[in-house]
Amino acid sequence: LIKVRPCVLRAADGSPVSIWHAGSLNTGSLSSLPSNDVSAWSHAVFEYKDLWVSQKSEEQKRLMGYIQVYDMQGVSFRHLSSRELMDKMKCALEVGSYYMEAVAHMYVINASVLFSMAWKVVRNLIPPRTASKITVSKDIPEELVQALGPQSAALKSLKEMCKEMLEKSGDVSQHSGEVLRP
């Protein structure tokens, strides 16, 4: 369905960073993927992140959170107009609403102008506290660079992963073996 890398990086403060590569959405495999499997996978991933954050919070004696990065590179109108895809993505992200307080920050990177304009409207419709945890940018924002560490291996890895996904975004066959595996 989509290439997801749960807890693939660590921020400078030790927070786990997960990357969702939205441009890797594979609409061809949707009908063969049961919604129950998507929900079960999602529960496992979010529970894993929650356990990580709980353990790190205990170790560091302060409340920690995780960072979500949504790389929008390669997202097309075809992705956004698929009703079946939206239903599967709802199953994949729905359980995340139970863990919102565990999110330190959410970054939507490589966002199109249209997405950025839509965000300007949507952010006024959600609670200010939630909106303050979300950054939408056409590239990798300075705030995320600082969170990862400007000279860190994590930042270098993020850039490499985004580049890799850009190179693969036009070839759906590249994603067929990467369907919902944490």
mmCIF file with all atom_site columns, C-alpha atoms in Angstrom:
data_model
loop_
_atom_site.group_PDB
_atom_site.id
_atom_site.type_symbol
_atom_site.label_atom_id
_atom_site.label_alt_id
_atom_site.label_comp_id
_atom_site.label_asym_id
_atom_site.label_entity_id
_atom_site.label_seq_id
_atom_site.pdbx_PDB_ins_code
_atom_site.Cartn_x
_atom_site.Cartn_y
_atom_site.Cartn_z
_atom_site.occupancy
_atom_site.B_iso_or_equiv
_atom_site.pdbx_formal_charge
_atom_site.auth_seq_id
_atom_site.auth_comp_id
_atom_site.auth_asym_id
_atom_site.auth_atom_id
_atom_site.pdbx_PDB_model_num
ATOM 1   C CA . LEU A 1 1   ? 0.000   0.000  0.000   1.00 0.00 ? 1   LEU A CA 1
ATOM 2   C CA . ILE A 1 2   ? 2.629   2.539  1.101   1.00 0.00 ? 2   ILE A CA 1
ATOM 3   C CA . LYS A 1 3   ? 6.260   2.409  2.146   1.00 0.00 ? 3   LYS A CA 1
ATOM 4   C CA . VAL A 1 4   ? 6.491   3.179  5.846   1.00 0.00 ? 4   VAL A CA 1
ATOM 5   C CA . ARG A 1 5   ? 9.640   3.168  7.921   1.00 0.00 ? 5   ARG A CA 1
ATOM 6   C CA . PRO A 1 6   ? 8.551   3.097  11.570  1.00 0.00 ? 6   PRO A CA 1
ATOM 7   C CA . CYS A 1 7   ? 11.143  4.366  14.030  1.00 0.00 ? 7   CYS A CA 1
ATOM 8   C CA . VAL A 1 8   ? 13.824  4.268  11.343  1.00 0.00 ? 8   VAL A CA 1
ATOM 9   C CA . LEU A 1 9   ? 15.746  7.283  12.703  1.00 0.00 ? 9   LEU A CA 1
ATOM 10  C CA . ARG A 1 10  ? 16.431  8.949  16.020  1.00 0.00 ? 10  ARG A CA 1
ATOM 11  C CA . ALA A 1 11  ? 16.227  12.675 16.560  1.00 0.00 ? 11  ALA A CA 1
ATOM 12  C CA . ALA A 1 12  ? 19.034  14.466 18.388  1.00 0.00 ? 12  ALA A CA 1
ATOM 13  C CA . ASP A 1 13  ? 17.080  14.139 21.663  1.00 0.00 ? 13  ASP A CA 1
ATOM 14  C CA . GLY A 1 14  ? 16.573  10.384 21.183  1.00 0.00 ? 14  GLY A CA 1
ATOM 15  C CA . SER A 1 15  ? 12.971  10.588 19.936  1.00 0.00 ? 15  SER A CA 1
ATOM 16  C CA . PRO A 1 16  ? 12.045  7.975  17.328  1.00 0.00 ? 16  PRO A CA 1
ATOM 17  C CA . VAL A 1 17  ? 11.348  9.255  13.812  1.00 0.00 ? 17  VAL A CA 1
ATOM 18  C CA . SER A 1 18  ? 9.009   7.428  11.431  1.00 0.00 ? 18  SER A CA 1
ATOM 19  C CA . ILE A 1 19  ? 8.781   8.194  7.728   1.00 0.00 ? 19  ILE A CA 1
ATOM 20  C CA . TRP A 1 20  ? 5.707   7.659  5.573   1.00 0.00 ? 20  TRP A CA 1
ATOM 21  C CA . HIS A 1 21  ? 6.559   7.903  1.857   1.00 0.00 ? 21  HIS A CA 1
ATOM 22  C CA . ALA A 1 22  ? 3.202   8.997  0.428   1.00 0.00 ? 22  ALA A CA 1
ATOM 23  C CA . GLY A 1 23  ? 4.523   8.951  -3.140  1.00 0.00 ? 23  GLY A CA 1
ATOM 24  C CA . SER A 1 24  ? 5.040   5.196  -2.872  1.00 0.00 ? 24  SER A CA 1
ATOM 25  C CA . LEU A 1 25  ? 1.291   4.588  -2.683  1.00 0.00 ? 25  LEU A CA 1
ATOM 26  C CA . ASN A 1 26  ? 0.525   1.482  -4.715  1.00 0.00 ? 26  ASN A CA 1
ATOM 27  C CA . THR A 1 27  ? -3.046  1.645  -5.949  1.00 0.00 ? 27  THR A CA 1
ATOM 28  C CA . GLY A 1 28  ? -2.672  -1.610 -7.882  1.00 0.00 ? 28  GLY A CA 1
ATOM 29  C CA . SER A 1 29  ? -2.617  -3.844 -4.798  1.00 0.00 ? 29  SER A CA 1
ATOM 30  C CA . LEU A 1 30  ? -5.564  -2.288 -2.962  1.00 0.00 ? 30  LEU A CA 1
ATOM 31  C CA . SER A 1 31  ? -8.233  -4.838 -3.767  1.00 0.00 ? 31  SER A CA 1
ATOM 32  C CA . SER A 1 32  ? -6.079  -7.729 -2.552  1.00 0.00 ? 32  SER A CA 1
ATOM 33  C CA . LEU A 1 33  ? -5.313  -6.077 0.791   1.00 0.00 ? 33  LEU A CA 1
ATOM 34  C CA . PRO A 1 34  ? -7.979  -6.701 3.458   1.00 0.00 ? 34  PRO A CA 1
ATOM 35  C CA . SER A 1 35  ? -8.843  -3.659 5.588   1.00 0.00 ? 35  SER A CA 1
ATOM 36  C CA . ASN A 1 36  ? -8.549  -5.812 8.721   1.00 0.00 ? 36  ASN A CA 1
ATOM 37  C CA . ASP A 1 37  ? -4.897  -6.534 7.864   1.00 0.00 ? 37  ASP A CA 1
ATOM 38  C CA . VAL A 1 38  ? -4.228  -2.816 7.385   1.00 0.00 ? 38  VAL A CA 1
ATOM 39  C CA . SER A 1 39  ? -5.824  -2.047 10.777  1.00 0.00 ? 39  SER A CA 1
ATOM 40  C CA . ALA A 1 40  ? -3.909  -4.844 12.537  1.00 0.00 ? 40  ALA A CA 1
ATOM 41  C CA . TRP A 1 41  ? -0.618  -3.631 11.051  1.00 0.00 ? 41  TRP A CA 1
ATOM 42  C CA . SER A 1 42  ? -1.416  -0.070 12.093  1.00 0.00 ? 42  SER A CA 1
ATOM 43  C CA . HIS A 1 43  ? -2.222  -1.110 15.672  1.00 0.00 ? 43  HIS A CA 1
ATOM 44  C CA . ALA A 1 44  ? 1.103   -2.968 15.905  1.00 0.00 ? 44  ALA A CA 1
ATOM 45  C CA . VAL A 1 45  ? 3.134   -0.031 14.550  1.00 0.00 ? 45  VAL A CA 1
ATOM 46  C CA . PHE A 1 46  ? 1.513   2.605  16.756  1.00 0.00 ? 46  PHE A CA 1
ATOM 47  C CA . GLU A 1 47  ? 1.726   0.347  19.825  1.00 0.00 ? 47  GLU A CA 1
ATOM 48  C CA . TYR A 1 48  ? 5.435   -0.232 19.123  1.00 0.00 ? 48  TYR A CA 1
ATOM 49  C CA . LYS A 1 49  ? 6.056   3.520  18.887  1.00 0.00 ? 49  LYS A CA 1
ATOM 50  C CA . ASP A 1 50  ? 4.079   4.126  22.056  1.00 0.00 ? 50  ASP A CA 1
ATOM 51  C CA . LEU A 1 51  ? 6.108   1.515  23.952  1.00 0.00 ? 51  LEU A CA 1
ATOM 52  C CA . TRP A 1 52  ? 9.346   3.087  22.684  1.00 0.00 ? 52  TRP A CA 1
ATOM 53  C CA . VAL A 1 53  ? 8.243   6.559  23.786  1.00 0.00 ? 53  VAL A CA 1
ATOM 54  C CA . SER A 1 54  ? 7.089   5.272  27.195  1.00 0.00 ? 54  SER A CA 1
ATOM 55  C CA . GLN A 1 55  ? 10.387  3.509  27.802  1.00 0.00 ? 55  GLN A CA 1
ATOM 56  C CA . LYS A 1 56  ? 12.460  6.519  26.698  1.00 0.00 ? 56  LYS A CA 1
ATOM 57  C CA . SER A 1 57  ? 10.332  8.841  28.838  1.00 0.00 ? 57  SER A CA 1
ATOM 58  C CA . GLU A 1 58  ? 10.991  6.660  31.871  1.00 0.00 ? 58  GLU A CA 1
ATOM 59  C CA . GLU A 1 59  ? 14.729  6.434  31.144  1.00 0.00 ? 59  GLU A CA 1
ATOM 60  C CA . GLN A 1 60  ? 15.162  10.172 30.588  1.00 0.00 ? 60  GLN A CA 1
ATOM 61  C CA . LYS A 1 61  ? 12.778  11.219 33.383  1.00 0.00 ? 61  LYS A CA 1
ATOM 62  C CA . ARG A 1 62  ? 10.894  13.537 31.025  1.00 0.00 ? 62  ARG A CA 1
ATOM 63  C CA . LEU A 1 63  ? 7.970   13.197 28.672  1.00 0.00 ? 63  LEU A CA 1
ATOM 64  C CA . MET A 1 64  ? 9.162   12.226 25.186  1.00 0.00 ? 64  MET A CA 1
ATOM 65  C CA . GLY A 1 65  ? 7.300   11.965 21.917  1.00 0.00 ? 65  GLY A CA 1
ATOM 66  C CA . TYR A 1 66  ? 7.892   10.657 18.446  1.00 0.00 ? 66  TYR A CA 1
ATOM 67  C CA . ILE A 1 67  ? 8.289   12.489 15.180  1.00 0.00 ? 67  ILE A CA 1
ATOM 68  C CA . GLN A 1 68  ? 6.217   11.614 12.132  1.00 0.00 ? 68  GLN A CA 1
ATOM 69  C CA . VAL A 1 69  ? 7.530   12.613 8.699   1.00 0.00 ? 69  VAL A CA 1
ATOM 70  C CA . TYR A 1 70  ? 5.202   12.394 5.708   1.00 0.00 ? 70  TYR A CA 1
ATOM 71  C CA . ASP A 1 71  ? 7.171   12.695 2.474   1.00 0.00 ? 71  ASP A CA 1
ATOM 72  C CA . MET A 1 72  ? 4.680   13.888 -0.159  1.00 0.00 ? 72  MET A CA 1
ATOM 73  C CA . GLN A 1 73  ? 7.161   13.614 -3.017  1.00 0.00 ? 73  GLN A CA 1
ATOM 74  C CA . GLY A 1 74  ? 5.559   11.785 -5.949  1.00 0.00 ? 74  GLY A CA 1
ATOM 75  C CA . VAL A 1 75  ? 1.942   12.113 -4.775  1.00 0.00 ? 75  VAL A CA 1
ATOM 76  C CA . SER A 1 76  ? -0.349  12.601 -7.746  1.00 0.00 ? 76  SER A CA 1
ATOM 77  C CA . PHE A 1 77  ? -3.995  13.362 -8.359  1.00 0.00 ? 77  PHE A CA 1
ATOM 78  C CA . ARG A 1 78  ? -4.422  9.638  -9.128  1.00 0.00 ? 78  ARG A CA 1
ATOM 79  C CA . HIS A 1 79  ? -3.483  8.880  -5.512  1.00 0.00 ? 79  HIS A CA 1
ATOM 80  C CA . LEU A 1 80  ? -5.794  11.471 -4.039  1.00 0.00 ? 80  LEU A CA 1
ATOM 81  C CA . SER A 1 81  ? -8.787  10.601 -6.198  1.00 0.00 ? 81  SER A CA 1
ATOM 82  C CA . SER A 1 82  ? -8.873  6.877  -5.358  1.00 0.00 ? 82  SER A CA 1
ATOM 83  C CA . ARG A 1 83  ? -11.761 6.194  -2.973  1.00 0.00 ? 83  ARG A CA 1
ATOM 84  C CA . GLU A 1 84  ? -10.442 2.695  -2.191  1.00 0.00 ? 84  GLU A CA 1
ATOM 85  C CA . LEU A 1 85  ? -7.022  4.132  -1.381  1.00 0.00 ? 85  LEU A CA 1
ATOM 86  C CA . MET A 1 86  ? -8.501  6.733  0.943   1.00 0.00 ? 86  MET A CA 1
ATOM 87  C CA . ASP A 1 87  ? -10.430 3.982  2.764   1.00 0.00 ? 87  ASP A CA 1
ATOM 88  C CA . LYS A 1 88  ? -7.240  1.900  3.252   1.00 0.00 ? 88  LYS A CA 1
ATOM 89  C CA . MET A 1 89  ? -5.253  4.941  4.394   1.00 0.00 ? 89  MET A CA 1
ATOM 90  C CA . LYS A 1 90  ? -8.001  5.726  6.890   1.00 0.00 ? 90  LYS A CA 1
ATOM 91  C CA . CYS A 1 91  ? -7.560  2.197  8.287   1.00 0.00 ? 91  CYS A CA 1
ATOM 92  C CA . ALA A 1 92  ? -3.784  2.705  8.431   1.00 0.00 ? 92  ALA A CA 1
ATOM 93  C CA . LEU A 1 93  ? -3.925  6.078  10.205  1.00 0.00 ? 93  LEU A CA 1
ATOM 94  C CA . GLU A 1 94  ? -7.106  5.812  12.254  1.00 0.00 ? 94  GLU A CA 1
ATOM 95  C CA . VAL A 1 95  ? -5.509  4.170  15.282  1.00 0.00 ? 95  VAL A CA 1
ATOM 96  C CA . GLY A 1 96  ? -2.939  6.981  15.376  1.00 0.00 ? 96  GLY A CA 1
ATOM 97  C CA . SER A 1 97  ? -5.641  9.283  16.721  1.00 0.00 ? 97  SER A CA 1
ATOM 98  C CA . TYR A 1 98  ? -5.462  7.356  20.015  1.00 0.00 ? 98  TYR A CA 1
ATOM 99  C CA . TYR A 1 99  ? -1.763  8.212  20.285  1.00 0.00 ? 99  TYR A CA 1
ATOM 100 C CA . MET A 1 100 ? -1.868  11.914 19.324  1.00 0.00 ? 100 MET A CA 1
ATOM 101 C CA . GLU A 1 101 ? -0.372  13.022 22.634  1.00 0.00 ? 101 GLU A CA 1
ATOM 102 C CA . ALA A 1 102 ? 2.652   10.819 21.934  1.00 0.00 ? 102 ALA A CA 1
ATOM 103 C CA . VAL A 1 103 ? 3.407   12.817 18.770  1.00 0.00 ? 103 VAL A CA 1
ATOM 104 C CA . ALA A 1 104 ? 6.070   15.428 19.436  1.00 0.00 ? 104 ALA A CA 1
ATOM 105 C CA . HIS A 1 105 ? 5.759   16.856 15.934  1.00 0.00 ? 105 HIS A CA 1
ATOM 106 C CA . MET A 1 106 ? 4.493   15.962 12.492  1.00 0.00 ? 106 MET A CA 1
ATOM 107 C CA . TYR A 1 107 ? 6.330   17.167 9.392   1.00 0.00 ? 107 TYR A CA 1
ATOM 108 C CA . VAL A 1 108 ? 4.804   17.059 5.919   1.00 0.00 ? 108 VAL A CA 1
ATOM 109 C CA . ILE A 1 109 ? 7.788   17.508 3.608   1.00 0.00 ? 109 ILE A CA 1
ATOM 110 C CA . ASN A 1 110 ? 8.098   17.952 -0.149  1.00 0.00 ? 110 ASN A CA 1
ATOM 111 C CA . ALA A 1 111 ? 4.501   19.199 -0.190  1.00 0.00 ? 111 ALA A CA 1
ATOM 112 C CA . SER A 1 112 ? 3.076   20.627 -3.389  1.00 0.00 ? 112 SER A CA 1
ATOM 113 C CA . VAL A 1 113 ? 1.817   24.199 -3.637  1.00 0.00 ? 113 VAL A CA 1
ATOM 114 C CA . LEU A 1 114 ? -1.751  22.858 -3.759  1.00 0.00 ? 114 LEU A CA 1
ATOM 115 C CA . PHE A 1 115 ? -1.247  20.792 -0.591  1.00 0.00 ? 115 PHE A CA 1
ATOM 116 C CA . SER A 1 116 ? 0.296   23.773 1.190   1.00 0.00 ? 116 SER A CA 1
ATOM 117 C CA . MET A 1 117 ? -2.658  25.965 0.222   1.00 0.00 ? 117 MET A CA 1
ATOM 118 C CA . ALA A 1 118 ? -5.114  23.322 1.473   1.00 0.00 ? 118 ALA A CA 1
ATOM 119 C CA . TRP A 1 119 ? -3.174  23.103 4.750   1.00 0.00 ? 119 TRP A CA 1
ATOM 120 C CA . LYS A 1 120 ? -3.560  26.856 5.300   1.00 0.00 ? 120 LYS A CA 1
ATOM 121 C CA . VAL A 1 121 ? -7.330  26.354 5.275   1.00 0.00 ? 121 VAL A CA 1
ATOM 122 C CA . VAL A 1 122 ? -7.390  23.096 7.270   1.00 0.00 ? 122 VAL A CA 1
ATOM 123 C CA . ARG A 1 123 ? -5.124  24.324 10.072  1.00 0.00 ? 123 ARG A CA 1
ATOM 124 C CA . ASN A 1 124 ? -7.790  26.896 10.972  1.00 0.00 ? 124 ASN A CA 1
ATOM 125 C CA . LEU A 1 125 ? -10.341 24.108 11.396  1.00 0.00 ? 125 LEU A CA 1
ATOM 126 C CA . ILE A 1 126 ? -8.383  22.026 13.916  1.00 0.00 ? 126 ILE A CA 1
ATOM 127 C CA . PRO A 1 127 ? -7.473  22.815 17.522  1.00 0.00 ? 127 PRO A CA 1
ATOM 128 C CA . PRO A 1 128 ? -4.535  25.274 17.802  1.00 0.00 ? 128 PRO A CA 1
ATOM 129 C CA . ARG A 1 129 ? -2.524  22.810 19.926  1.00 0.00 ? 129 ARG A CA 1
ATOM 130 C CA . THR A 1 130 ? -2.809  20.175 17.190  1.00 0.00 ? 130 THR A CA 1
ATOM 131 C CA . ALA A 1 131 ? -2.015  22.681 14.435  1.00 0.00 ? 131 ALA A CA 1
ATOM 132 C CA . SER A 1 132 ? 1.115   23.773 16.330  1.00 0.00 ? 132 SER A CA 1
ATOM 133 C CA . LYS A 1 133 ? 2.441   20.206 16.112  1.00 0.00 ? 133 LYS A CA 1
ATOM 134 C CA . ILE A 1 134 ? 2.244   20.122 12.305  1.00 0.00 ? 134 ILE A CA 1
ATOM 135 C CA . THR A 1 135 ? 4.672   21.721 9.857   1.00 0.00 ? 135 THR A CA 1
ATOM 136 C CA . VAL A 1 136 ? 4.023   21.636 6.104   1.00 0.00 ? 136 VAL A CA 1
ATOM 137 C CA . SER A 1 137 ? 6.936   22.506 3.834   1.00 0.00 ? 137 SER A CA 1
ATOM 138 C CA . LYS A 1 138 ? 7.987   22.261 0.185   1.00 0.00 ? 138 LYS A CA 1
ATOM 139 C CA . ASP A 1 139 ? 11.314  20.795 1.327   1.00 0.00 ? 139 ASP A CA 1
ATOM 140 C CA . ILE A 1 140 ? 12.929  19.675 4.595   1.00 0.00 ? 140 ILE A CA 1
ATOM 141 C CA . PRO A 1 141 ? 12.213  22.532 7.029   1.00 0.00 ? 141 PRO A CA 1
ATOM 142 C CA . GLU A 1 142 ? 14.939  23.999 9.204   1.00 0.00 ? 142 GLU A CA 1
ATOM 143 C CA . GLU A 1 143 ? 13.005  22.948 12.311  1.00 0.00 ? 143 GLU A CA 1
ATOM 144 C CA . LEU A 1 144 ? 13.296  19.262 11.270  1.00 0.00 ? 144 LEU A CA 1
ATOM 145 C CA . VAL A 1 145 ? 16.969  19.748 10.389  1.00 0.00 ? 145 VAL A CA 1
ATOM 146 C CA . GLN A 1 146 ? 17.554  21.056 13.921  1.00 0.00 ? 146 GLN A CA 1
ATOM 147 C CA . ALA A 1 147 ? 15.516  18.239 15.511  1.00 0.00 ? 147 ALA A CA 1
ATOM 148 C CA . LEU A 1 148 ? 17.593  15.618 13.703  1.00 0.00 ? 148 LEU A CA 1
ATOM 149 C CA . GLY A 1 149 ? 20.868  17.489 14.080  1.00 0.00 ? 149 GLY A CA 1
ATOM 150 C CA . PRO A 1 150 ? 22.307  19.562 11.205  1.00 0.00 ? 150 PRO A CA 1
ATOM 151 C CA . GLN A 1 151 ? 25.362  17.334 10.816  1.00 0.00 ? 151 GLN A CA 1
ATOM 152 C CA . SER A 1 152 ? 23.745  14.079 11.911  1.00 0.00 ? 152 SER A CA 1
ATOM 153 C CA . ALA A 1 153 ? 23.636  10.721 10.212  1.00 0.00 ? 153 ALA A CA 1
ATOM 154 C CA . ALA A 1 154 ? 19.851  10.841 10.728  1.00 0.00 ? 154 ALA A CA 1
ATOM 155 C CA . LEU A 1 155 ? 19.497  13.930 8.510   1.00 0.00 ? 155 LEU A CA 1
ATOM 156 C CA . LYS A 1 156 ? 21.742  12.401 5.866   1.00 0.00 ? 156 LYS A CA 1
ATOM 157 C CA . SER A 1 157 ? 19.663  9.192  5.969   1.00 0.00 ? 157 SER A CA 1
ATOM 158 C CA . LEU A 1 158 ? 16.402  11.124 5.642   1.00 0.00 ? 158 LEU A CA 1
ATOM 159 C CA . LYS A 1 159 ? 17.707  12.920 2.542   1.00 0.00 ? 159 LYS A CA 1
ATOM 160 C CA . GLU A 1 160 ? 18.909  9.618  1.050   1.00 0.00 ? 160 GLU A CA 1
ATOM 161 C CA . MET A 1 161 ? 15.547  7.920  1.713   1.00 0.00 ? 161 MET A CA 1
ATOM 162 C CA . CYS A 1 162 ? 13.658  10.793 0.081   1.00 0.00 ? 162 CYS A CA 1
ATOM 163 C CA . LYS A 1 163 ? 15.973  10.690 -2.933  1.00 0.00 ? 163 LYS A CA 1
ATOM 164 C CA . GLU A 1 164 ? 15.541  6.908  -3.199  1.00 0.00 ? 164 GLU A CA 1
ATOM 165 C CA . MET A 1 165 ? 11.750  7.230  -3.110  1.00 0.00 ? 165 MET A CA 1
ATOM 166 C CA . LEU A 1 166 ? 11.815  9.979  -5.755  1.00 0.00 ? 166 LEU A CA 1
ATOM 167 C CA . GLU A 1 167 ? 13.789  7.696  -8.054  1.00 0.00 ? 167 GLU A CA 1
ATOM 168 C CA . LYS A 1 168 ? 11.297  4.851  -7.479  1.00 0.00 ? 168 LYS A CA 1
ATOM 169 C CA . SER A 1 169 ? 8.083   6.922  -7.452  1.00 0.00 ? 169 SER A CA 1
ATOM 170 C CA . GLY A 1 170 ? 7.308   6.365  -11.121 1.00 0.00 ? 170 GLY A CA 1
ATOM 171 C CA . ASP A 1 171 ? 7.772   2.580  -10.971 1.00 0.00 ? 171 ASP A CA 1
ATOM 172 C CA . VAL A 1 172 ? 4.940   0.884  -9.081  1.00 0.00 ? 172 VAL A CA 1
ATOM 173 C CA . SER A 1 173 ? 6.677   -2.507 -9.360  1.00 0.00 ? 173 SER A CA 1
ATOM 174 C CA . GLN A 1 174 ? 9.416   -1.220 -7.064  1.00 0.00 ? 174 GLN A CA 1
ATOM 175 C CA . HIS A 1 175 ? 6.894   -1.051 -4.220  1.00 0.00 ? 175 HIS A CA 1
ATOM 176 C CA . SER A 1 176 ? 5.130   -4.383 -4.601  1.00 0.00 ? 176 SER A CA 1
ATOM 177 C CA . GLY A 1 177 ? 7.344   -6.165 -2.038  1.00 0.00 ? 177 GLY A CA 1
ATOM 178 C CA . GLU A 1 178 ? 7.082   -3.340 0.491   1.00 0.00 ? 178 GLU A CA 1
ATOM 179 C CA . VAL A 1 179 ? 3.388   -3.502 1.332   1.00 0.00 ? 179 VAL A CA 1
ATOM 180 C CA . LEU A 1 180 ? 2.748   -2.804 4.993   1.00 0.00 ? 180 LEU A CA 1
ATOM 181 C CA . ARG A 1 181 ? 5.743   -4.404 6.609   1.00 0.00 ? 181 ARG A CA 1
ATOM 182 C CA . PRO A 1 182 ? 7.014   -2.609 9.709   1.00 0.00 ? 182 PRO A CA 1
#
